[in-house]
Tab-separated table of C-alpha atoms (C1' of nucleotides) in Angstrom:
chain	number	residue	atom	x	y	z
A	90	UNK	CA	11.372	-52.568	23.799
A	91	UNK	CA	10.107	-55.636	25.618
A	92	UNK	CA	6.992	-55.770	27.754
A	93	UNK	CA	8.806	-55.180	31.028
A	94	UNK	CA	10.450	-52.023	29.741
A	95	UNK	CA	7.186	-50.912	28.233
A	96	UNK	CA	5.405	-51.349	31.545
A	97	UNK	CA	8.130	-49.440	33.346
A	98	UNK	CA	7.996	-46.635	30.800
A	99	UNK	CA	4.230	-46.430	31.126
A	100	UNK	CA	4.150	-46.122	34.914
A	101	UNK	CA	7.038	-43.693	34.820
A	102	UNK	CA	5.364	-41.475	32.257
A	103	UNK	CA	2.129	-41.623	34.220
A	104	UNK	CA	3.819	-40.139	37.259
A	105	UNK	CA	5.668	-37.562	35.184
A	106	UNK	CA	2.575	-36.312	33.380
A	107	UNK	CA	0.805	-35.992	36.673
A	108	UNK	CA	3.501	-33.895	38.266
A	109	UNK	CA	3.730	-31.654	35.227
A	110	UNK	CA	-0.004	-31.220	35.012
A	111	UNK	CA	-0.236	-30.207	38.632
A	112	UNK	CA	2.637	-27.766	38.231
A	113	UNK	CA	1.016	-26.219	35.167
A	114	UNK	CA	-2.341	-25.736	36.821
A	115	UNK	CA	-0.773	-24.366	39.967
A	116	UNK	CA	1.192	-21.858	37.902
A	117	UNK	CA	-1.749	-20.729	35.807
A	118	UNK	CA	-4.353	-20.670	38.528
A	119	UNK	CA	-2.322	-19.158	41.315
A	120	UNK	CA	-3.769	-15.742	40.647
A	121	UNK	CA	-7.278	-17.093	41.111
A	122	UNK	CA	-6.353	-18.655	44.468
A	123	UNK	CA	-6.797	-22.081	42.927
A	124	UNK	CA	-4.993	-25.365	42.589
A	125	UNK	CA	-6.008	-28.458	40.656
A	126	UNK	CA	-7.491	-30.165	43.700
A	127	UNK	CA	-9.354	-27.091	44.814
A	128	UNK	CA	-10.778	-26.538	41.366
A	129	UNK	CA	-11.989	-30.112	41.194
A	130	UNK	CA	-13.711	-29.696	44.526
A	131	UNK	CA	-15.400	-26.458	43.519
A	132	UNK	CA	-16.584	-27.991	40.247
A	133	UNK	CA	-18.130	-30.864	42.152
A	134	UNK	CA	-20.004	-28.426	44.396
A	135	UNK	CA	-21.091	-26.418	41.373
A	136	UNK	CA	-22.595	-29.621	40.019
A	137	UNK	CA	-24.398	-30.409	43.229
A	138	UNK	CA	-24.182	-28.179	46.263
A	139	UNK	CA	-24.436	-29.288	49.870
A	140	UNK	CA	-23.049	-32.821	50.219
A	141	UNK	CA	-21.797	-33.957	53.601
A	142	UNK	CA	-18.048	-34.234	53.805
A	143	UNK	CA	-17.741	-37.994	53.692
A	144	UNK	CA	-19.885	-38.177	50.559
A	145	UNK	CA	-17.882	-35.396	48.971
A	146	UNK	CA	-14.658	-37.266	49.684
A	147	UNK	CA	-16.141	-40.294	47.960
A	148	UNK	CA	-17.181	-38.239	44.935
A	149	UNK	CA	-13.678	-36.827	44.596
A	150	UNK	CA	-12.132	-40.193	45.376
A	151	UNK	CA	-9.897	-38.827	48.113
A	152	UNK	CA	-9.692	-39.663	51.811
A	153	UNK	CA	-11.528	-37.663	54.439
A	154	UNK	CA	-8.460	-36.117	56.046
A	155	UNK	CA	-7.302	-34.897	52.642
A	156	UNK	CA	-10.693	-33.331	52.107
A	157	UNK	CA	-10.698	-31.689	55.525
A	158	UNK	CA	-7.578	-29.750	54.728
A	159	UNK	CA	-8.735	-28.794	51.273
A	160	UNK	CA	-11.925	-27.446	52.816
A	161	UNK	CA	-9.978	-25.600	55.504
A	162	UNK	CA	-8.093	-23.758	52.790
A	163	UNK	CA	-11.147	-22.977	50.722
A	164	UNK	CA	-13.023	-21.817	53.790
A	165	UNK	CA	-10.204	-19.433	54.679
A	166	UNK	CA	-10.401	-18.110	51.105
A	167	UNK	CA	-14.120	-17.565	51.505
A	168	UNK	CA	-15.013	-19.974	48.709
A	169	UNK	CA	-16.961	-22.589	50.646
A	170	UNK	CA	-18.805	-22.828	53.925
A	171	UNK	CA	-19.669	-25.717	56.209
A	172	UNK	CA	-23.164	-25.830	57.656
A	173	UNK	CA	-24.601	-28.031	60.378
A	174	UNK	CA	-26.954	-30.830	59.364
A	175	UNK	CA	-30.144	-31.001	61.326
A	176	UNK	CA	-30.796	-34.475	62.577
A	177	UNK	CA	-27.131	-35.464	62.703
A	178	UNK	CA	-24.788	-33.404	64.793
A	179	UNK	CA	-21.738	-35.306	63.552
A	180	UNK	CA	-22.147	-34.307	59.946
A	181	UNK	CA	-21.636	-31.021	58.090
A	182	UNK	CA	-22.778	-30.035	54.637
A	183	UNK	CA	-20.476	-28.128	52.303
A	184	UNK	CA	-21.735	-25.231	50.186
A	185	UNK	CA	-20.205	-22.816	47.729
A	186	UNK	CA	-20.290	-19.227	48.894
A	187	UNK	CA	-22.030	-16.730	46.658
A	188	UNK	CA	-18.768	-15.288	45.423
A	189	UNK	CA	-17.415	-18.726	44.527
A	190	UNK	CA	-20.647	-19.570	42.763
A	191	UNK	CA	-20.239	-16.422	40.715
A	192	UNK	CA	-16.717	-17.527	39.774
A	193	UNK	CA	-17.651	-21.120	39.009
A	194	UNK	CA	-18.287	-20.654	35.319
A	195	UNK	CA	-14.975	-18.882	34.845
A	196	UNK	CA	-13.146	-21.678	36.615
A	197	UNK	CA	-14.905	-24.277	34.527
A	198	UNK	CA	-13.950	-22.458	31.352
A	199	UNK	CA	-10.398	-22.137	32.550
A	200	UNK	CA	-10.114	-25.860	33.236
A	201	UNK	CA	-11.788	-26.806	29.990
A	202	UNK	CA	-9.451	-24.687	27.939
A	203	UNK	CA	-6.453	-25.889	29.843
A	204	UNK	CA	-7.369	-29.509	29.228
A	205	UNK	CA	-8.003	-28.851	25.579
A	206	UNK	CA	-4.551	-27.276	25.382
A	207	UNK	CA	-2.625	-30.105	26.935
A	208	UNK	CA	-4.552	-32.722	24.971
A	209	UNK	CA	-4.414	-30.949	21.648
A	210	UNK	CA	-3.534	-33.113	18.700
A	211	UNK	CA	-4.823	-36.237	20.408
A	212	UNK	CA	-7.758	-37.765	18.562
A	213	UNK	CA	-10.901	-38.734	20.503
A	214	UNK	CA	-10.420	-42.403	19.699
A	215	UNK	CA	-6.885	-42.310	21.020
A	216	UNK	CA	-8.017	-40.567	24.154
A	217	UNK	CA	-10.780	-43.066	24.652
A	218	UNK	CA	-8.388	-45.977	24.262
A	219	UNK	CA	-5.944	-44.427	26.718
A	220	UNK	CA	-8.755	-43.733	29.182
A	221	UNK	CA	-9.786	-47.356	28.941
A	222	UNK	CA	-6.250	-48.466	29.764
A	223	UNK	CA	-6.182	-46.141	32.764
A	224	UNK	CA	-9.497	-47.434	34.023
A	225	UNK	CA	-8.438	-51.031	33.743
A	226	UNK	CA	-5.246	-50.163	35.585
A	227	UNK	CA	-7.303	-48.559	38.343
A	228	UNK	CA	-9.391	-51.673	38.652
A	229	UNK	CA	-6.336	-53.889	38.794
A	230	UNK	CA	-4.854	-51.785	41.555
A	231	UNK	CA	-8.077	-51.836	43.530
A	232	UNK	CA	-8.318	-55.597	43.132
A	233	UNK	CA	-4.718	-56.010	44.210
A	234	UNK	CA	-5.163	-53.972	47.348
A	235	UNK	CA	-8.113	-55.860	48.804
A	236	UNK	CA	-6.418	-59.247	48.466
A	237	UNK	CA	-2.673	-59.655	48.766
A	238	UNK	CA	-1.453	-61.963	45.984
B	266	UNK	CA	-19.637	-38.499	25.715
B	267	UNK	CA	-18.372	-35.405	23.945
B	268	UNK	CA	-14.748	-34.389	23.656
B	269	UNK	CA	-14.842	-32.036	26.620
B	270	UNK	CA	-16.177	-34.685	28.921
B	271	UNK	CA	-13.726	-37.180	27.549
B	272	UNK	CA	-10.835	-34.850	28.227
B	273	UNK	CA	-12.071	-34.225	31.758
B	274	UNK	CA	-12.475	-37.948	32.379
B	275	UNK	CA	-8.988	-38.609	31.081
B	276	UNK	CA	-7.242	-36.073	33.292
B	277	UNK	CA	-9.311	-37.140	36.282
B	278	UNK	CA	-8.486	-40.792	35.809
B	279	UNK	CA	-4.835	-39.927	35.344
B	280	UNK	CA	-4.707	-38.340	38.777
B	281	UNK	CA	-6.703	-41.159	40.343
B	282	UNK	CA	-4.497	-43.922	38.966
B	283	UNK	CA	-1.477	-42.081	40.182
B	284	UNK	CA	-2.747	-41.752	43.722
B	285	UNK	CA	-3.770	-45.378	43.850
B	286	UNK	CA	-0.491	-46.576	42.451
B	287	UNK	CA	1.463	-44.652	45.016
B	288	UNK	CA	-0.733	-45.957	47.819
B	289	UNK	CA	-0.307	-49.532	46.622
B	290	UNK	CA	3.470	-49.329	46.406
B	291	UNK	CA	3.708	-47.619	49.759
B	292	UNK	CA	1.609	-50.363	51.331
B	293	UNK	CA	3.519	-53.226	49.763
B	294	UNK	CA	6.984	-51.826	50.156
B	295	UNK	CA	6.689	-50.371	53.613
B	296	UNK	CA	8.383	-53.388	55.124
B	297	UNK	CA	11.404	-52.855	52.875
B	298	UNK	CA	11.700	-49.194	53.939
B	299	UNK	CA	10.742	-48.164	50.441
B	300	UNK	CA	8.327	-45.915	48.644
B	301	UNK	CA	7.772	-45.479	44.929
B	302	UNK	CA	10.037	-42.449	44.688
B	303	UNK	CA	12.784	-44.013	46.719
B	304	UNK	CA	12.688	-47.183	44.664
B	305	UNK	CA	12.946	-45.187	41.449
B	306	UNK	CA	15.986	-43.394	42.800
B	307	UNK	CA	17.693	-46.601	43.893
B	308	UNK	CA	17.039	-48.199	40.510
B	309	UNK	CA	18.618	-45.241	38.790
B	310	UNK	CA	21.721	-45.590	40.954
B	311	UNK	CA	21.803	-49.327	40.318
B	312	UNK	CA	21.910	-48.501	36.635
B	313	UNK	CA	24.713	-46.013	37.017
B	314	UNK	CA	26.245	-45.212	40.364
B	315	UNK	CA	27.783	-41.928	41.393
B	316	UNK	CA	25.990	-39.054	39.604
B	317	UNK	CA	26.103	-35.610	41.131
B	318	UNK	CA	22.823	-34.501	42.631
B	319	UNK	CA	21.735	-32.071	39.977
B	320	UNK	CA	22.253	-34.667	37.241
B	321	UNK	CA	20.373	-37.247	39.278
B	322	UNK	CA	17.465	-34.854	39.685
B	323	UNK	CA	17.426	-34.426	35.929
B	324	UNK	CA	17.461	-38.178	35.332
B	325	UNK	CA	14.516	-38.646	37.691
B	326	UNK	CA	12.782	-35.562	36.339
B	327	UNK	CA	12.274	-34.005	39.753
B	328	UNK	CA	13.488	-30.732	41.212
B	329	UNK	CA	16.624	-30.513	43.282
B	330	UNK	CA	14.937	-29.741	46.602
B	331	UNK	CA	12.714	-32.791	46.153
B	332	UNK	CA	15.799	-34.884	45.546
B	333	UNK	CA	17.581	-33.490	48.589
B	334	UNK	CA	14.870	-34.716	50.905
B	335	UNK	CA	14.637	-38.096	49.231
B	336	UNK	CA	18.384	-38.490	49.680
B	337	UNK	CA	18.171	-37.360	53.298
B	338	UNK	CA	15.726	-40.178	53.991
B	339	UNK	CA	17.709	-42.796	52.127
B	340	UNK	CA	20.911	-41.694	53.818
B	341	UNK	CA	19.277	-42.041	57.244
B	342	UNK	CA	18.214	-45.557	56.197
B	343	UNK	CA	21.761	-46.368	55.195
B	344	UNK	CA	20.881	-46.992	51.550
B	345	UNK	CA	22.893	-44.251	49.874
B	346	UNK	CA	25.863	-42.065	50.688
B	347	UNK	CA	27.001	-38.688	49.422
B	348	UNK	CA	30.667	-38.228	48.639
B	349	UNK	CA	32.665	-35.102	47.893
B	350	UNK	CA	33.725	-34.486	44.313
B	351	UNK	CA	37.337	-33.573	43.878
B	352	UNK	CA	37.753	-30.523	41.737
B	353	UNK	CA	34.356	-29.029	42.629
B	354	UNK	CA	33.620	-28.390	46.245
B	355	UNK	CA	30.022	-27.428	45.534
B	356	UNK	CA	29.012	-30.819	44.147
B	357	UNK	CA	28.445	-34.215	45.743
B	358	UNK	CA	28.201	-37.624	44.120
B	359	UNK	CA	25.574	-40.114	45.230
B	360	UNK	CA	26.381	-43.823	45.654
B	361	UNK	CA	24.472	-46.883	46.748
B	362	UNK	CA	25.777	-48.410	49.939
B	363	UNK	CA	26.853	-52.028	49.818
B	364	UNK	CA	23.749	-53.202	51.585
B	365	UNK	CA	21.476	-51.325	49.195
B	366	UNK	CA	23.388	-52.716	46.252
B	367	UNK	CA	22.800	-56.201	47.607
B	368	UNK	CA	19.077	-55.427	47.806
B	369	UNK	CA	18.825	-53.839	44.390
B	370	UNK	CA	17.919	-56.956	42.464
B	371	UNK	CA	15.150	-57.807	44.927
B	372	UNK	CA	13.728	-54.312	44.629
B	373	UNK	CA	13.845	-54.485	40.857
B	374	UNK	CA	12.018	-57.806	40.885
B	375	UNK	CA	9.476	-56.433	43.299
B	376	UNK	CA	8.757	-53.426	41.081
B	377	UNK	CA	8.647	-55.511	37.931
B	378	UNK	CA	6.138	-57.942	39.391
B	379	UNK	CA	4.066	-55.155	40.813
B	380	UNK	CA	3.866	-53.395	37.453
B	381	UNK	CA	3.012	-56.631	35.713
B	382	UNK	CA	0.200	-57.115	38.226
B	383	UNK	CA	-1.408	-53.719	37.833
B	384	UNK	CA	-1.091	-53.836	34.049
B	385	UNK	CA	-2.278	-57.392	33.634
B	386	UNK	CA	-4.752	-57.963	30.850
B	387	UNK	CA	-3.527	-54.931	28.927
B	388	UNK	CA	-2.042	-55.861	25.567
B	389	UNK	CA	1.354	-54.454	24.568
B	390	UNK	CA	-0.170	-52.557	21.642
B	391	UNK	CA	-2.695	-50.924	23.955
B	392	UNK	CA	0.003	-50.005	26.406
B	393	UNK	CA	2.129	-48.590	23.655
B	394	UNK	CA	-0.720	-46.478	22.356
B	395	UNK	CA	-1.504	-45.197	25.836
B	396	UNK	CA	2.164	-44.423	26.460
B	397	UNK	CA	2.231	-42.446	23.243
B	398	UNK	CA	-0.750	-40.398	24.396
B	399	UNK	CA	0.945	-39.721	27.725
B	400	UNK	CA	4.138	-38.642	26.017
B	401	UNK	CA	2.358	-36.274	23.707
B	402	UNK	CA	0.512	-34.847	26.689
B	403	UNK	CA	3.825	-34.284	28.456
B	404	UNK	CA	5.174	-32.465	25.453
B	405	UNK	CA	2.083	-30.299	25.208
B	406	UNK	CA	2.400	-29.359	28.862
B	407	UNK	CA	6.073	-28.544	28.492
B	408	UNK	CA	5.337	-26.418	25.431
B	409	UNK	CA	2.539	-24.644	27.274
B	410	UNK	CA	4.710	-23.741	30.231
B	411	UNK	CA	7.515	-22.061	28.367
B	412	UNK	CA	5.198	-19.769	26.423
B	413	UNK	CA	1.942	-18.492	27.849
B	414	UNK	CA	-0.791	-18.890	25.209
C	104	DG	C1'	-31.731	-48.695	78.580
C	105	DC	C1'	-27.245	-49.372	77.870
C	106	DA	C1'	-23.080	-51.573	75.986
C	107	DA	C1'	-20.918	-52.370	71.750
C	108	DC	C1'	-20.312	-51.155	67.342
C	109	DA	C1'	-20.470	-47.825	63.410
C	110	DT	C1'	-19.977	-43.377	61.284
C	111	DA	C1'	-18.540	-38.215	60.700
C	112	DA	C1'	-15.122	-35.039	61.219
C	113	DA	C1'	-10.872	-33.606	62.812
C	114	DT	C1'	-5.981	-34.080	64.299
C	115	DA	C1'	-1.258	-35.876	64.113
C	116	DG	C1'	2.477	-37.304	61.612
C	117	DC	C1'	4.835	-38.902	57.444
C	118	DA	C1'	6.195	-38.625	52.382
C	119	DT	C1'	6.451	-36.043	47.989
C	120	DG	C1'	5.953	-32.404	45.001
C	121	DC	C1'	6.757	-27.431	44.007
C	122	DT	C1'	8.797	-22.409	44.117
C	123	DA	C1'	11.667	-18.954	46.321
C	124	DA	C1'	15.562	-17.723	48.692
C	125	DT	C1'	20.503	-18.643	50.807
C	126	DG	C1'	25.223	-19.981	50.915
C	127	DA	C1'	29.188	-21.583	48.932
C	128	DT	C1'	31.880	-22.178	44.877
C	129	DT	C1'	33.193	-21.750	40.294
C	130	DG	C1'	33.284	-19.483	35.694
C	131	DT	C1'	33.544	-15.516	32.714
C	132	DC	C1'	34.988	-11.554	30.621
C	133	DA	C1'	35.955	-6.604	30.430
D	93	DT	C1'	42.142	-9.415	38.305
D	94	DG	C1'	38.047	-8.551	40.167
D	95	DA	C1'	33.131	-7.862	39.709
D	96	DC	C1'	29.167	-10.345	38.114
D	97	DA	C1'	26.902	-14.247	36.694
D	98	DA	C1'	26.069	-19.157	36.876
D	99	DT	C1'	25.915	-23.554	39.239
D	100	DC	C1'	25.307	-26.891	43.179
D	101	DA	C1'	23.267	-27.993	47.283
D	102	DT	C1'	20.299	-26.744	50.961
D	103	DT	C1'	16.632	-24.616	53.696
D	104	DA	C1'	12.029	-22.665	54.264
D	105	DG	C1'	7.381	-22.780	53.436
D	106	DC	C1'	3.208	-24.293	51.058
D	107	DA	C1'	-0.085	-27.887	49.077
D	108	DT	C1'	-1.651	-32.719	48.636
D	109	DG	C1'	-1.764	-37.374	49.463
D	110	DC	C1'	-1.873	-41.183	52.857
D	111	DT	C1'	-2.673	-44.026	57.431
D	112	DA	C1'	-3.674	-44.151	62.271
D	113	DT	C1'	-5.898	-42.155	66.001
D	114	DT	C1'	-9.178	-39.253	68.571
D	115	DT	C1'	-13.624	-37.085	69.622
D	116	DA	C1'	-18.307	-36.783	69.151
D	117	DT	C1'	-22.460	-38.652	67.928
D	118	DG	C1'	-25.734	-42.373	66.156
D	119	DT	C1'	-27.463	-47.073	65.795
D	120	DT	C1'	-28.334	-51.686	67.215
D	121	DG	C1'	-28.941	-55.750	69.830
D	122	DC	C1'	-29.642	-57.827	73.933
DNA sequence: GCAACATAAATAGCATGCTAATGATTGTCA
DNA sequence: TGACAATCATTAGCATGCTATTTATGTTGC
């Protein structure tokens, strides 16, 4: 397999793993009213409650409109609430509701076990090396987007 | 960083790279009327023209309804056509149009260069190791979906 | 003090993914 | 052969992503 095929296989597998991972989480977590994206958001709030939306989008590395809809869904489910910020009427802070806070540990455990399951048999050094490759890829993409080559 | 954090970082970065890659391709290829998924489909047809839809979905590892909409878009753009299959009135074969076939080499070059760009500085052995990790992850996910643990 | 610019959130509209359900054929086998 | 199951494509409906635009509010510079 030459480099070009290897690169194609890598990007292809990247997309495939992602789709499968999302499908798995959605299947397993449906009963809890969760999806992968929602769980990530809740875990971020469990870590530090009350960010304004634009900061939260940055923390999750998604765009604001994507966040808005995620929050709409979670708000309808009664898992988060938006509160006004005094001193800036444009902004709103996002908080976990009490019931979501009570669930947070369960969700964290669920995600942790799920990740351990799908990554079983992969040694820490291998994972670290793969993570490094992913990070460098991320950086290359970011560099390529700011300046057109 | 302990194993749990490492596993969380890995899955998080996986999703992030994927989003960024899609955004990059969509930005670069917009002028050609392409997206990442569409390009993948066209490349598959360039490799072997005329599969029936359910086989094509299998080759691309996506579900049939996802394929149907992709094909709808490409058909509107005049890049593919569906033809009846004699002997089975349920099925339809998918073919590149002449104009898409003429473009195929350009698209392939575009994708190849783009992949080389985002993976630059990553040695073949590193890429191979990372690909292996991704493949094992895929298998673990597939195993986990058939039987609930 | 006010015009111009910047920032926060939301909305609109597109593209992909999925599952579930429908419709039309085709295959099977009792 | 004739009911039942399987297969192929499609539609419907949901969830995430994105960019571009809009609305409201803040900030800054003259």
